[in-house]
PDB file of C-alpha atoms in Angstrom:
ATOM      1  CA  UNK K   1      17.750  18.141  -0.222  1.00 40.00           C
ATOM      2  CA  UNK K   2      20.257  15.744  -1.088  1.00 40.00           C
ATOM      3  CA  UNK K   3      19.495  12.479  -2.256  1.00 47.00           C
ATOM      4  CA  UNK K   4      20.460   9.560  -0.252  1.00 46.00           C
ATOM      5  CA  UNK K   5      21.820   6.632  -2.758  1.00 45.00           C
ATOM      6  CA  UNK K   6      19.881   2.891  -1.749  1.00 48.00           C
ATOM      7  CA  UNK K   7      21.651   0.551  -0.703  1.00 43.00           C
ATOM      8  CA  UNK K   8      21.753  -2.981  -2.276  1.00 46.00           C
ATOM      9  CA  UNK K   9      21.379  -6.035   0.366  1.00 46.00           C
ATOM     10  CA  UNK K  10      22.352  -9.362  -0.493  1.00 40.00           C
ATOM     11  CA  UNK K  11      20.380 -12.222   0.740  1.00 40.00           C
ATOM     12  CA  UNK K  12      17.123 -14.101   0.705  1.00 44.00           C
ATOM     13  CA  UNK K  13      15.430 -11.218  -0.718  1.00 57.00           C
ATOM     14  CA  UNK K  14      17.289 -11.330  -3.985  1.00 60.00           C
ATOM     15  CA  UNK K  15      19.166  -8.456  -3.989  1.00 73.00           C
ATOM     16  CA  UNK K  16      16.122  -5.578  -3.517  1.00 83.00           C
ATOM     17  CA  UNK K  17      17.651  -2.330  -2.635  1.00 87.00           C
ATOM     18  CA  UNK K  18      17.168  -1.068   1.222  1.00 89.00           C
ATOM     19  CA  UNK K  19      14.782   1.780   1.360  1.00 91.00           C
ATOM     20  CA  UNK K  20      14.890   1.568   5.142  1.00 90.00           C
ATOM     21  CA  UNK K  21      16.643   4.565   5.802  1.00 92.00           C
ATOM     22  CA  UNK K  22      13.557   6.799   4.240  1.00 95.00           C
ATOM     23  CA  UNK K  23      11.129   4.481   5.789  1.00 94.00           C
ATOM     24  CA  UNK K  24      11.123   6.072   9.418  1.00 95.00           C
ATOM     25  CA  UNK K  25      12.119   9.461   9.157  1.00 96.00           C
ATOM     26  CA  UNK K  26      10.467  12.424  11.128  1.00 97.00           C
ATOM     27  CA  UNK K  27       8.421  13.943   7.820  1.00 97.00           C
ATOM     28  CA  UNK K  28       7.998  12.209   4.497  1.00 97.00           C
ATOM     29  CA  UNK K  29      10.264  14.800   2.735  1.00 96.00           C
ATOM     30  CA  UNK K  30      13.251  12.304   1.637  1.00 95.00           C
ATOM     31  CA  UNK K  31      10.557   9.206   1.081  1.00 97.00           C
ATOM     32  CA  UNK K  32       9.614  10.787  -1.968  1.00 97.00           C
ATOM     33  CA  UNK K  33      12.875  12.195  -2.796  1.00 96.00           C
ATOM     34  CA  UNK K  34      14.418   9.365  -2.878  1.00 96.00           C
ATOM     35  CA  UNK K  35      11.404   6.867  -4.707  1.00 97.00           C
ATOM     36  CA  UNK K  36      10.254   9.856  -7.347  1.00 97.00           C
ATOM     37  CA  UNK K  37      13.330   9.479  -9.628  1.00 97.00           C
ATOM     38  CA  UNK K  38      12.684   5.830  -9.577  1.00 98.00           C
ATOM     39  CA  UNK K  39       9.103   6.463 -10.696  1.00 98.00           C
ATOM     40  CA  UNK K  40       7.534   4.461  -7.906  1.00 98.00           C
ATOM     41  CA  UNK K  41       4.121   4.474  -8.905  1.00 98.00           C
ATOM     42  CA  UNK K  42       1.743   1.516  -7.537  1.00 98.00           C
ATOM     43  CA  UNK K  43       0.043   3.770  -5.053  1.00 98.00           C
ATOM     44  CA  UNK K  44      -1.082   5.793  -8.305  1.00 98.00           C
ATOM     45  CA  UNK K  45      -2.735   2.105  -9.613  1.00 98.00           C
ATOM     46  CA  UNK K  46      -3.665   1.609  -5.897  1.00 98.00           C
ATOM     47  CA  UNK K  47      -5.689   4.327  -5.888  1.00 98.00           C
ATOM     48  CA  UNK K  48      -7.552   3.674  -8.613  1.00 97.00           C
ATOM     49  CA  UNK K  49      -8.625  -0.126  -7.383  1.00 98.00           C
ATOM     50  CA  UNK K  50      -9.369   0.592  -4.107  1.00 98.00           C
ATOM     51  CA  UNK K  51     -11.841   3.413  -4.784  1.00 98.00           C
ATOM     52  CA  UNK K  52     -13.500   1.361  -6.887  1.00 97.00           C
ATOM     53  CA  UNK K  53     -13.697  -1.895  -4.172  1.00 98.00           C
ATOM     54  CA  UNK K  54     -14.730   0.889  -1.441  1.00 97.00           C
ATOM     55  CA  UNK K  55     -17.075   2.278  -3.813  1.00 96.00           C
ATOM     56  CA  UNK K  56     -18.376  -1.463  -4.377  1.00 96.00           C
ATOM     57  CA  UNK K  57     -18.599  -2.322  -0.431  1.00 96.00           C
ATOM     58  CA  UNK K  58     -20.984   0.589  -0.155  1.00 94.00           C
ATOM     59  CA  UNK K  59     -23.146  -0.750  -2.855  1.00 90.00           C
ATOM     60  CA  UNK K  60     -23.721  -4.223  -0.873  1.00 87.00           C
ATOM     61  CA  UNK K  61     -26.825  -5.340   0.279  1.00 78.00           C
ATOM     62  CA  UNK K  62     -27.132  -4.307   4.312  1.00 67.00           C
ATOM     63  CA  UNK K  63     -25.274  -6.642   6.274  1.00 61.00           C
ATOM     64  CA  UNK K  64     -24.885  -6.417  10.057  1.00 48.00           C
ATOM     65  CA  UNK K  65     -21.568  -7.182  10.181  1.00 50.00           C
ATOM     66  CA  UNK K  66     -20.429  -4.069   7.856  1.00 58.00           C
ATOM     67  CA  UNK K  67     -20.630  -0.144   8.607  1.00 61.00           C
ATOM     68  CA  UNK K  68     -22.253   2.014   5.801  1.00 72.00           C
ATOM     69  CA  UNK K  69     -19.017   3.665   5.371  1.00 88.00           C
ATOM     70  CA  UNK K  70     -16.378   0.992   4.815  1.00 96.00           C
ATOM     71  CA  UNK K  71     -13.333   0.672   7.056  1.00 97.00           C
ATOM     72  CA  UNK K  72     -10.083   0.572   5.502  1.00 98.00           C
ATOM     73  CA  UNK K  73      -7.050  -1.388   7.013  1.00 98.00           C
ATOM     74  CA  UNK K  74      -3.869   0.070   4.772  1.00 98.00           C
ATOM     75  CA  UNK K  75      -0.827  -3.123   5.512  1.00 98.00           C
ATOM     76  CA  UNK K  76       2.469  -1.401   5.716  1.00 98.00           C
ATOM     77  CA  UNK K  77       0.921   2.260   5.383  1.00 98.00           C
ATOM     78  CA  UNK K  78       4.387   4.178   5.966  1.00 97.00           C
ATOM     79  CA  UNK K  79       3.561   7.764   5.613  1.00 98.00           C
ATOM     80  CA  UNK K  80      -0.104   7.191   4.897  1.00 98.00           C
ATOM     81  CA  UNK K  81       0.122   7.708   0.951  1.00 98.00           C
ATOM     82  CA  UNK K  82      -2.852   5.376  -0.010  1.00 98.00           C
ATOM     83  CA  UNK K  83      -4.699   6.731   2.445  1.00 98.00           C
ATOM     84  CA  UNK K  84      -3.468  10.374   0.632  1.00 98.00           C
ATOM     85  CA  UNK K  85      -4.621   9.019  -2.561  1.00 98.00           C
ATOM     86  CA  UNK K  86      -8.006   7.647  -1.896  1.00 98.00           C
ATOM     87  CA  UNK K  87      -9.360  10.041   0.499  1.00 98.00           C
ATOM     88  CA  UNK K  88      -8.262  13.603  -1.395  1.00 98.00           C
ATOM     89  CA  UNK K  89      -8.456  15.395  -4.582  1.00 98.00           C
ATOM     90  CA  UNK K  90      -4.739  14.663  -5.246  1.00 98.00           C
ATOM     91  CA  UNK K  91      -2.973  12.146  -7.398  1.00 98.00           C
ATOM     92  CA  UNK K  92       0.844  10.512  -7.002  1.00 98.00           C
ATOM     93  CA  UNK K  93       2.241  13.631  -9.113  1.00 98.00           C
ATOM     94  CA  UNK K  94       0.466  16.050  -6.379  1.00 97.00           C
ATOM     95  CA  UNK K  95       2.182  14.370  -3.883  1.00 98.00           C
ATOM     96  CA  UNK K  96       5.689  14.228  -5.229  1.00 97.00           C
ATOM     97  CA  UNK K  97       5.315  18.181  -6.513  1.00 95.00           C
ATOM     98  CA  UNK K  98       4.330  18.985  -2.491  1.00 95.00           C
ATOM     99  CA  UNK K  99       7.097  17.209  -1.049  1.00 96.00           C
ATOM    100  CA  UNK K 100      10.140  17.972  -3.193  1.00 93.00           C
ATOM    101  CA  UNK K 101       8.885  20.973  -5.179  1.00 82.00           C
ATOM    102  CA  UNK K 102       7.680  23.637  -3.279  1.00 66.00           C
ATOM    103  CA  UNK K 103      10.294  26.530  -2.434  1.00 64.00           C
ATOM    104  CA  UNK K 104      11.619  26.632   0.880  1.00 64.00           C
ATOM    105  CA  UNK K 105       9.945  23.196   2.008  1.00 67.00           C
ATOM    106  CA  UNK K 106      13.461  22.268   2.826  1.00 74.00           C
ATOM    107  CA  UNK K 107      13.705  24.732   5.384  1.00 85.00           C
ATOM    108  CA  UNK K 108      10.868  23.169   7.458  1.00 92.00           C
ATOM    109  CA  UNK K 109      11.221  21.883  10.428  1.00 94.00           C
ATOM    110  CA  UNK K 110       9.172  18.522  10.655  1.00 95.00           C
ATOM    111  CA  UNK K 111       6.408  19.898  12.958  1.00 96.00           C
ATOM    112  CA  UNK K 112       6.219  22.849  10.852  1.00 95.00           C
ATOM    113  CA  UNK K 113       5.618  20.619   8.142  1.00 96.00           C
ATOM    114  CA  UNK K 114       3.168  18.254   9.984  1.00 97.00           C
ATOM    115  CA  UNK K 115       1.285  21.879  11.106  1.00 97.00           C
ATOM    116  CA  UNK K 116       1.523  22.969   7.286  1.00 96.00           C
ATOM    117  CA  UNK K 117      -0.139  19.529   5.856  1.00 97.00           C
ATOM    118  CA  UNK K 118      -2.697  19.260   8.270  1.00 98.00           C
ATOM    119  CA  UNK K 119      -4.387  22.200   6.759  1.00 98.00           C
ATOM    120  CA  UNK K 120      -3.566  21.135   3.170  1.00 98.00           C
ATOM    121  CA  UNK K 121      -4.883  17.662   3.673  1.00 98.00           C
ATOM    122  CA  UNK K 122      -8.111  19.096   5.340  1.00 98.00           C
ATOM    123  CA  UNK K 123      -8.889  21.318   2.221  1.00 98.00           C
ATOM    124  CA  UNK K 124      -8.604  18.262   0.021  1.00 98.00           C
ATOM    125  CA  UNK K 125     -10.624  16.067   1.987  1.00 98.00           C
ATOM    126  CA  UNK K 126     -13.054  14.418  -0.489  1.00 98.00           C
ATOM    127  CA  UNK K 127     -17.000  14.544   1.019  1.00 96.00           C
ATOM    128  CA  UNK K 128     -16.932  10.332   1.247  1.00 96.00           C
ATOM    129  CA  UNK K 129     -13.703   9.422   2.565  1.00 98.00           C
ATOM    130  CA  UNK K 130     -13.493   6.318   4.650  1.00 98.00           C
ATOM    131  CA  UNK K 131     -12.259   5.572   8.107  1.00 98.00           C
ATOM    132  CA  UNK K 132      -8.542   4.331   7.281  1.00 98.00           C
ATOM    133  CA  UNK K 133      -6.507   2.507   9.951  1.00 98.00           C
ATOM    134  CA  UNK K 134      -2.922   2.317   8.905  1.00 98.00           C
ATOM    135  CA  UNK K 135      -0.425  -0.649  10.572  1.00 98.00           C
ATOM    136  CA  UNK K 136       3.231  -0.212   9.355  1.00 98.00           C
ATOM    137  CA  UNK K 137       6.656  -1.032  11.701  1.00 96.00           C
ATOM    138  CA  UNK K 138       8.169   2.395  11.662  1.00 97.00           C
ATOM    139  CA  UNK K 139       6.478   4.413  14.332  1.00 98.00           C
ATOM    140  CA  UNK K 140       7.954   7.859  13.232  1.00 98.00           C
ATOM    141  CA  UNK K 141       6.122   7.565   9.651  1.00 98.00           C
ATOM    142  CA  UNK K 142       2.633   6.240  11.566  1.00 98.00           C
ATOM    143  CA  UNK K 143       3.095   9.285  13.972  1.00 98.00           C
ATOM    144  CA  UNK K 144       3.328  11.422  11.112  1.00 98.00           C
ATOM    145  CA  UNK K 145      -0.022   9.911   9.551  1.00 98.00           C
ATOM    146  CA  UNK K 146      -2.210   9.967  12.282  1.00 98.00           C
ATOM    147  CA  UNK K 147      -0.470  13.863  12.998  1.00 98.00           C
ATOM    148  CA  UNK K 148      -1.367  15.411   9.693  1.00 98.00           C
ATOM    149  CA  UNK K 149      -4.699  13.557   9.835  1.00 98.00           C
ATOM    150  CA  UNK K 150      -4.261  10.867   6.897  1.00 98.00           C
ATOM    151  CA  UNK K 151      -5.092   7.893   9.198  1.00 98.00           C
ATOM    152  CA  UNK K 152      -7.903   7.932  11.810  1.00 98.00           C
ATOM    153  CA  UNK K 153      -5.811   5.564  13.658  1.00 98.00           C
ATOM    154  CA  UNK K 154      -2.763   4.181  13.334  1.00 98.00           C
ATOM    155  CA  UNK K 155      -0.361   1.271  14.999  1.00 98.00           C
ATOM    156  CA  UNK K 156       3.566   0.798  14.749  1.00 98.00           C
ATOM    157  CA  UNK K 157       3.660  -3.816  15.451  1.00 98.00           C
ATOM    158  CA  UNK K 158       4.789  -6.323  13.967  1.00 98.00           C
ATOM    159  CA  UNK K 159       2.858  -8.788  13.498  1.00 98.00           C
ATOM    160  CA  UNK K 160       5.426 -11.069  11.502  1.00 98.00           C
ATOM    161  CA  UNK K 161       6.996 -11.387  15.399  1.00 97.00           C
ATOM    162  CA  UNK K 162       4.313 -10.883  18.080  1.00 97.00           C
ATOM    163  CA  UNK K 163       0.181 -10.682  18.736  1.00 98.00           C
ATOM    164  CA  UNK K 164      -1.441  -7.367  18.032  1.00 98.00           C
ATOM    165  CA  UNK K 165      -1.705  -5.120  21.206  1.00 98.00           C
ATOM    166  CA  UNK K 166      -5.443  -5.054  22.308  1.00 98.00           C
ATOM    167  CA  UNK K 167      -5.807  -1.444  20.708  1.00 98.00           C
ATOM    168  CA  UNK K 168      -5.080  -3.013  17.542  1.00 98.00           C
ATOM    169  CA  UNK K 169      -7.109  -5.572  17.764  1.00 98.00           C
ATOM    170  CA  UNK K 170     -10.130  -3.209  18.900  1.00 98.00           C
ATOM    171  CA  UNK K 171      -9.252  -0.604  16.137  1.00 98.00           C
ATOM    172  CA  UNK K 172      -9.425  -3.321  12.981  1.00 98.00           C
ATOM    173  CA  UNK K 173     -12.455  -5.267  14.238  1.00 96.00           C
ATOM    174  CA  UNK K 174     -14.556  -3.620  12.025  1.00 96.00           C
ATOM    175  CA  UNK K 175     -12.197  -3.783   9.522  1.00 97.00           C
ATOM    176  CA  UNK K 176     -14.250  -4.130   5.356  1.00 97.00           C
ATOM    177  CA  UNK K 177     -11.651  -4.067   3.433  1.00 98.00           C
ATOM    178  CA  UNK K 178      -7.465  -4.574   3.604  1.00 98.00           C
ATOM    179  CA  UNK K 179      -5.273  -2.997   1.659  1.00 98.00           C
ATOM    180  CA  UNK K 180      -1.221  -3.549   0.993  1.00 98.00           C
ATOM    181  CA  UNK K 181       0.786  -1.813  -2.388  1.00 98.00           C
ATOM    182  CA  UNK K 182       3.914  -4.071  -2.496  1.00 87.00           C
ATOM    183  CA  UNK K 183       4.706  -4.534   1.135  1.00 95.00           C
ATOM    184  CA  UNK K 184       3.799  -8.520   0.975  1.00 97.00           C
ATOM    185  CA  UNK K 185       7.399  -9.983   1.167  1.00 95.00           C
ATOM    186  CA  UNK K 186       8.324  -7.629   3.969  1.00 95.00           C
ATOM    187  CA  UNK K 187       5.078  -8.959   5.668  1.00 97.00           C
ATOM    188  CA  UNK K 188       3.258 -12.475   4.896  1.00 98.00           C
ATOM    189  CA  UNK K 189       0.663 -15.244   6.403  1.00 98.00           C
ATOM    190  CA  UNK K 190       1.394 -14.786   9.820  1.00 98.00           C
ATOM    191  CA  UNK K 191       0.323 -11.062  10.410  1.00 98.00           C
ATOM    192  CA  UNK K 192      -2.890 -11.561   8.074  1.00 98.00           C
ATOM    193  CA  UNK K 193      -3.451 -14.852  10.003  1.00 98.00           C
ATOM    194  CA  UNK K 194      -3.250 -12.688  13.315  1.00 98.00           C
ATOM    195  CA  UNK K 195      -5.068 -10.162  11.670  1.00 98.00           C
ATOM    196  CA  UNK K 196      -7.765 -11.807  10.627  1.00 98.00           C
ATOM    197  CA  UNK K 197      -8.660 -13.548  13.830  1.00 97.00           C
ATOM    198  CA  UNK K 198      -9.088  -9.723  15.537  1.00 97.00           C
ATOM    199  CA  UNK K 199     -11.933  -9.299  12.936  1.00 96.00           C
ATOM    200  CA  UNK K 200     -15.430 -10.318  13.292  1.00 90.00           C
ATOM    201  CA  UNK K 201     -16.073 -10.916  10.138  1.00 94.00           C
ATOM    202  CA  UNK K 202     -14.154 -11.787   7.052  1.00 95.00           C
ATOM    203  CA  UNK K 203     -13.028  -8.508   5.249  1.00 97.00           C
ATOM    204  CA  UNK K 204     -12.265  -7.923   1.033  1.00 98.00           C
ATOM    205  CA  UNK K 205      -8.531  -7.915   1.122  1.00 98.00           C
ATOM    206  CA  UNK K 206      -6.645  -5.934  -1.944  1.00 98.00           C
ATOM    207  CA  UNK K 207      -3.024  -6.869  -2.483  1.00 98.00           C
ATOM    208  CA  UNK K 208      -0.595  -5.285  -5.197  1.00 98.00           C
ATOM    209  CA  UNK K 209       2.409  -8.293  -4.988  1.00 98.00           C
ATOM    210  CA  UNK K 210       5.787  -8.134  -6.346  1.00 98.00           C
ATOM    211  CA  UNK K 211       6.491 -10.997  -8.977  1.00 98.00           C
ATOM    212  CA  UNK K 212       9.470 -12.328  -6.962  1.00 97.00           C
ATOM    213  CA  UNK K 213       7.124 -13.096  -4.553  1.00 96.00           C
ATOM    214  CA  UNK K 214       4.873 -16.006  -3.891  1.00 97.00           C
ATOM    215  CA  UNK K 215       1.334 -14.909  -2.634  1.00 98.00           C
ATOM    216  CA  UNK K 216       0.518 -18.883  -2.071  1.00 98.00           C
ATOM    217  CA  UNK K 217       1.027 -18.911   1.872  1.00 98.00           C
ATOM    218  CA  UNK K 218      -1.084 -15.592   2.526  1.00 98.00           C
ATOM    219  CA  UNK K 219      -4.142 -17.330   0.170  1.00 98.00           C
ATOM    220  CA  UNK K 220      -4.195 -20.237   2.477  1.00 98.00           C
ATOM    221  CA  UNK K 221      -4.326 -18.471   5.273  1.00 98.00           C
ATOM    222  CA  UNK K 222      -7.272 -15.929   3.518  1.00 98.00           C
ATOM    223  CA  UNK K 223      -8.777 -19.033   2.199  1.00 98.00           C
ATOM    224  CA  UNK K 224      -9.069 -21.037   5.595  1.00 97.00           C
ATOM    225  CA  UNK K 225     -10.887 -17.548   6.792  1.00 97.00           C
ATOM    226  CA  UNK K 226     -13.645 -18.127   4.263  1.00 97.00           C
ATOM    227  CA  UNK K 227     -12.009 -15.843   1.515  1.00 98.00           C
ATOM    228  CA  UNK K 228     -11.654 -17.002  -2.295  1.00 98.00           C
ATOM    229  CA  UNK K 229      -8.425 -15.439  -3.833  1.00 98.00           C
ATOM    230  CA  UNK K 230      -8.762 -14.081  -7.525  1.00 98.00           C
ATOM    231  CA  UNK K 231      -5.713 -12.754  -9.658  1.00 98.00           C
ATOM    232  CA  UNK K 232      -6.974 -10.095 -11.840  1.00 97.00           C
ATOM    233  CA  UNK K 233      -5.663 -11.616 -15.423  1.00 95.00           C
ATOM    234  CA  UNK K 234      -4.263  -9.667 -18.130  1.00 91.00           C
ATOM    235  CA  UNK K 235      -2.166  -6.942 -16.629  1.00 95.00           C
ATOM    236  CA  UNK K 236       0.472  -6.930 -14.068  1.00 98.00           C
ATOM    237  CA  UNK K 237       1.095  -3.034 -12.641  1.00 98.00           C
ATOM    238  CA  UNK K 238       4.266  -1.257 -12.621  1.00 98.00           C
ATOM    239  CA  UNK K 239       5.880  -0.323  -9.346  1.00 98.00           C
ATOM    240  CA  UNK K 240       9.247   1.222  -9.822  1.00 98.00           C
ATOM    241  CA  UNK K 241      12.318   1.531 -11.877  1.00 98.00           C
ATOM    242  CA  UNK K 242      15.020  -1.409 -10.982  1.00 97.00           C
ATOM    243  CA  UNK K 243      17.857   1.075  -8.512  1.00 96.00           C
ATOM    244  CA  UNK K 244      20.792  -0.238  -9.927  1.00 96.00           C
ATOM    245  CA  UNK K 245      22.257  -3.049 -12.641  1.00 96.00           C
ATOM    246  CA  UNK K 246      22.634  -5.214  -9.566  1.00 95.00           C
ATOM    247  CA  UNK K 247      19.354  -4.944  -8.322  1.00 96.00           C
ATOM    248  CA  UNK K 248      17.579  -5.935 -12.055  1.00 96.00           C
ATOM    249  CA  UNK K 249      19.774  -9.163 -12.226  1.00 96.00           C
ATOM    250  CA  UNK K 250      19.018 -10.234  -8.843  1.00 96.00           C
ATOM    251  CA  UNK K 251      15.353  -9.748 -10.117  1.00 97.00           C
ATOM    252  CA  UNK K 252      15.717 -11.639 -13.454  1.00 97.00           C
ATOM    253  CA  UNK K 253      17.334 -14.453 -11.324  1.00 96.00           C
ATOM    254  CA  UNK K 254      14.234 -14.767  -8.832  1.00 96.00           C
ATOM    255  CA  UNK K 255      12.016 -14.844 -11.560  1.00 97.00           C
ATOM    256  CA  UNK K 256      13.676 -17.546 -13.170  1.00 97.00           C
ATOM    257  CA  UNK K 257      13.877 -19.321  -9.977  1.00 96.00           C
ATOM    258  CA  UNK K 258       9.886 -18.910 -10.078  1.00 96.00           C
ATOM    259  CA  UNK K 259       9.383 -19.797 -13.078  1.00 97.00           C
ATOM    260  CA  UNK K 260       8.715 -16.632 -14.300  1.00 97.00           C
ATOM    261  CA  UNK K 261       9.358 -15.156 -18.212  1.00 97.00           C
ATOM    262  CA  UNK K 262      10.098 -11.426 -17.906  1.00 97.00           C
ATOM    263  CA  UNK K 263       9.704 -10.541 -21.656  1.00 97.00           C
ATOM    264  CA  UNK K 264       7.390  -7.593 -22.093  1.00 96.00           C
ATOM    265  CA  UNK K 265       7.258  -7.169 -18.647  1.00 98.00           C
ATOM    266  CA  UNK K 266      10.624  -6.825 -16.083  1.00 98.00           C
ATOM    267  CA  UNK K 267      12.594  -5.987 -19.409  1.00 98.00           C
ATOM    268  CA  UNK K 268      11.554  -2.810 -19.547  1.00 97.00           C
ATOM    269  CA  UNK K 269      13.285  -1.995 -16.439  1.00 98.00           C
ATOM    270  CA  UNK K 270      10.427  -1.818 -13.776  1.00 98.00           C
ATOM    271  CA  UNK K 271       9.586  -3.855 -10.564  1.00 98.00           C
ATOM    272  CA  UNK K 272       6.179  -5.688 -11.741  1.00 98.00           C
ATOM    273  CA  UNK K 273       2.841  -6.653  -9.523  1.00 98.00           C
ATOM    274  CA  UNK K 274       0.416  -8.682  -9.781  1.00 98.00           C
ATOM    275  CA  UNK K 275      -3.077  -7.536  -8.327  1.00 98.00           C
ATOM    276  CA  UNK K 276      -4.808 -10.211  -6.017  1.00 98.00           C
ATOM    277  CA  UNK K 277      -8.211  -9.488  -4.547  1.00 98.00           C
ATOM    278  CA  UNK K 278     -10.023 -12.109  -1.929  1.00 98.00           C
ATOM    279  CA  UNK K 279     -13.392 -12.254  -0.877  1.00 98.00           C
ATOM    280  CA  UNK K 280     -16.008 -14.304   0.523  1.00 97.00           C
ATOM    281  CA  UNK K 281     -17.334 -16.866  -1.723  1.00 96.00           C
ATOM    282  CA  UNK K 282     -21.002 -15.157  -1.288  1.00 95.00           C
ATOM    283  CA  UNK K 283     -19.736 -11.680  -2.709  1.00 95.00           C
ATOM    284  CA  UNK K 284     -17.612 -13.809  -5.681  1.00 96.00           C
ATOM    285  CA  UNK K 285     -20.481 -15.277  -6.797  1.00 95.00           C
ATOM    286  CA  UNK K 286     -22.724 -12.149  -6.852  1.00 93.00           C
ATOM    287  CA  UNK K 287     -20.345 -10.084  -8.834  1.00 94.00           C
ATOM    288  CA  UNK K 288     -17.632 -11.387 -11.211  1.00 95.00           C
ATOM    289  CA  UNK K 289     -14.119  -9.813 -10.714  1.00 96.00           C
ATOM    290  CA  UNK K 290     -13.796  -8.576 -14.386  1.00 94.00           C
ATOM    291  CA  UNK K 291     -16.938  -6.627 -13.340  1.00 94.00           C
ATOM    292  CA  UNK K 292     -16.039  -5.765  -9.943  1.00 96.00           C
ATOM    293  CA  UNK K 293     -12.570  -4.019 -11.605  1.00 95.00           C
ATOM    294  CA  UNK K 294     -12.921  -3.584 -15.268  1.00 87.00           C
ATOM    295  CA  UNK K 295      -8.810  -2.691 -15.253  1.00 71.00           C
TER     296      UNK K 295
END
């Protein structure tokens, strides 16, 4: 399959290259054709952190307003690849091998491959995977989800623009913990404001954020729901290479703008995030972050 070459914007968002073209296709085939020579990696550290959290939410005392089995809301959920990772026996590297490795995959047509993963996702269903809801703008990758049986439900809005649909609002109202890998910037306080009134109570919310981007206006909004924002210290995660010269120096330049030293951490030629977790005050108290997620 032939690669397709990003292209850089110029703008308010610094220069990023445009990934939208991969974003909304029929099958996931050229999303990780395109991202796997640019070792995008956070949904490999998201995996990790939200297994533990969902692991942790099971471990609270009973509370009426949460399920025994935690719900998962996945922000900007694309082809449902943290819900991949942290409900099946597979890794990042599994998925990049099943998309662009396998002989004749290119010859698929996308149903065949939706019929195709269906089956390969059921075998690798792990025994205490969670209800995931996934909420992404590009209809044709949430399609595919919910097809191949990644998401138990899954909604194409934007919430940036306009009020959840009542479906939405219905689906995430049970909602324990939200999840997003790098898509705050793209999305910010007004769909978790929106969010967060459909739910009837407050929920854990898990965000891996870009360095070039202020998390500030999505903590107030968390904060006037009852949630206390944490930064885990110590360690920022990698996300991906930098696409082009271009791209890096409009990077360096928005870190600067922040405030921001890059040495030992955009220098080495990778997009860095910071991990965020917010909860209620209650569940802060009971158990420390740096015991929560010893990462």
């Amino acid at each position: 399959m032939a690669r397709e070459i990003p292209r850089t914007t110029t703008g308010s968002d610094w220069g990023k290259a445009d990934f939208a073209a991969i974003y909304d296709r029929p099958d996931p085939r050229a999303y990780f054709s395109v991202l796997q020579p640019l070792d995008y990696q956070v949904p490999h550290h998201g995996q990790a952190v939200f297994r533990m959290l969902t692991d942790a939410l099971r471990r609270l005392p009973p509370d009426t307003s949460r399920s025994t089995s935690p719900q998962v809301l996945d922000l900007c959920c694309s082809y449902g690849v943290n819900a991949a990772l942290l409900n099946h026996r597979l890794d990042l590297g599994d998925l990049y091998a099943h998309y662009t490795g396998l002989p004749g995959e290119d010859r698929l047509t996308a149903h065949q491959l939706a019929d195709e993963d269906k089956a390969f996702y059921a075998e690798q269903r792990r025994p205490d995977a969670v209800r995931v809801v996934g909420l992404d703008a590009a209809p044709r990758a949430v399609g595919y989800a919910r097809a191949v049986g990644l998401l138990d439900d899954g909604f194409a809005e934007d919430l940036e623009t306009g009020a959840p649909t009542p479906a939405l609002r219905d689906a995430v109202g049970g909602t324990d913990l939200i999840t997003v890998t790098g898509g705050v910037g793209y999305i910010g306080a007004p769909t978790f404001d929106r969010l967060l009134d459909c739910m009837s109570a407050p929920p854990w919310v898990a965000a891996f954020v870009l360095r070039t981007v202020s998390y500030a206006p999505v903590a107030a909004v968390l904060e006037r729901a009852g949630l206390v924002t944490e930064q885990v210290p110590g360690r920022t995660f990698r996300q991906r290479r930098f696409a082009d010269g271009g791209e890096r120096e409009g990077v360096f330049t928005a870190l600067a703008g922040r405030g921001l030293d890059t040495e030992g951490l955009e220098e080495d030629g990778f997009y860095h995030a910071d991990l965020y977790l917010s909860r209620p005050a209650a569940d802060v108290a009971a158990v420390p972050l740096e015991r929560l997620l010893p990462v």
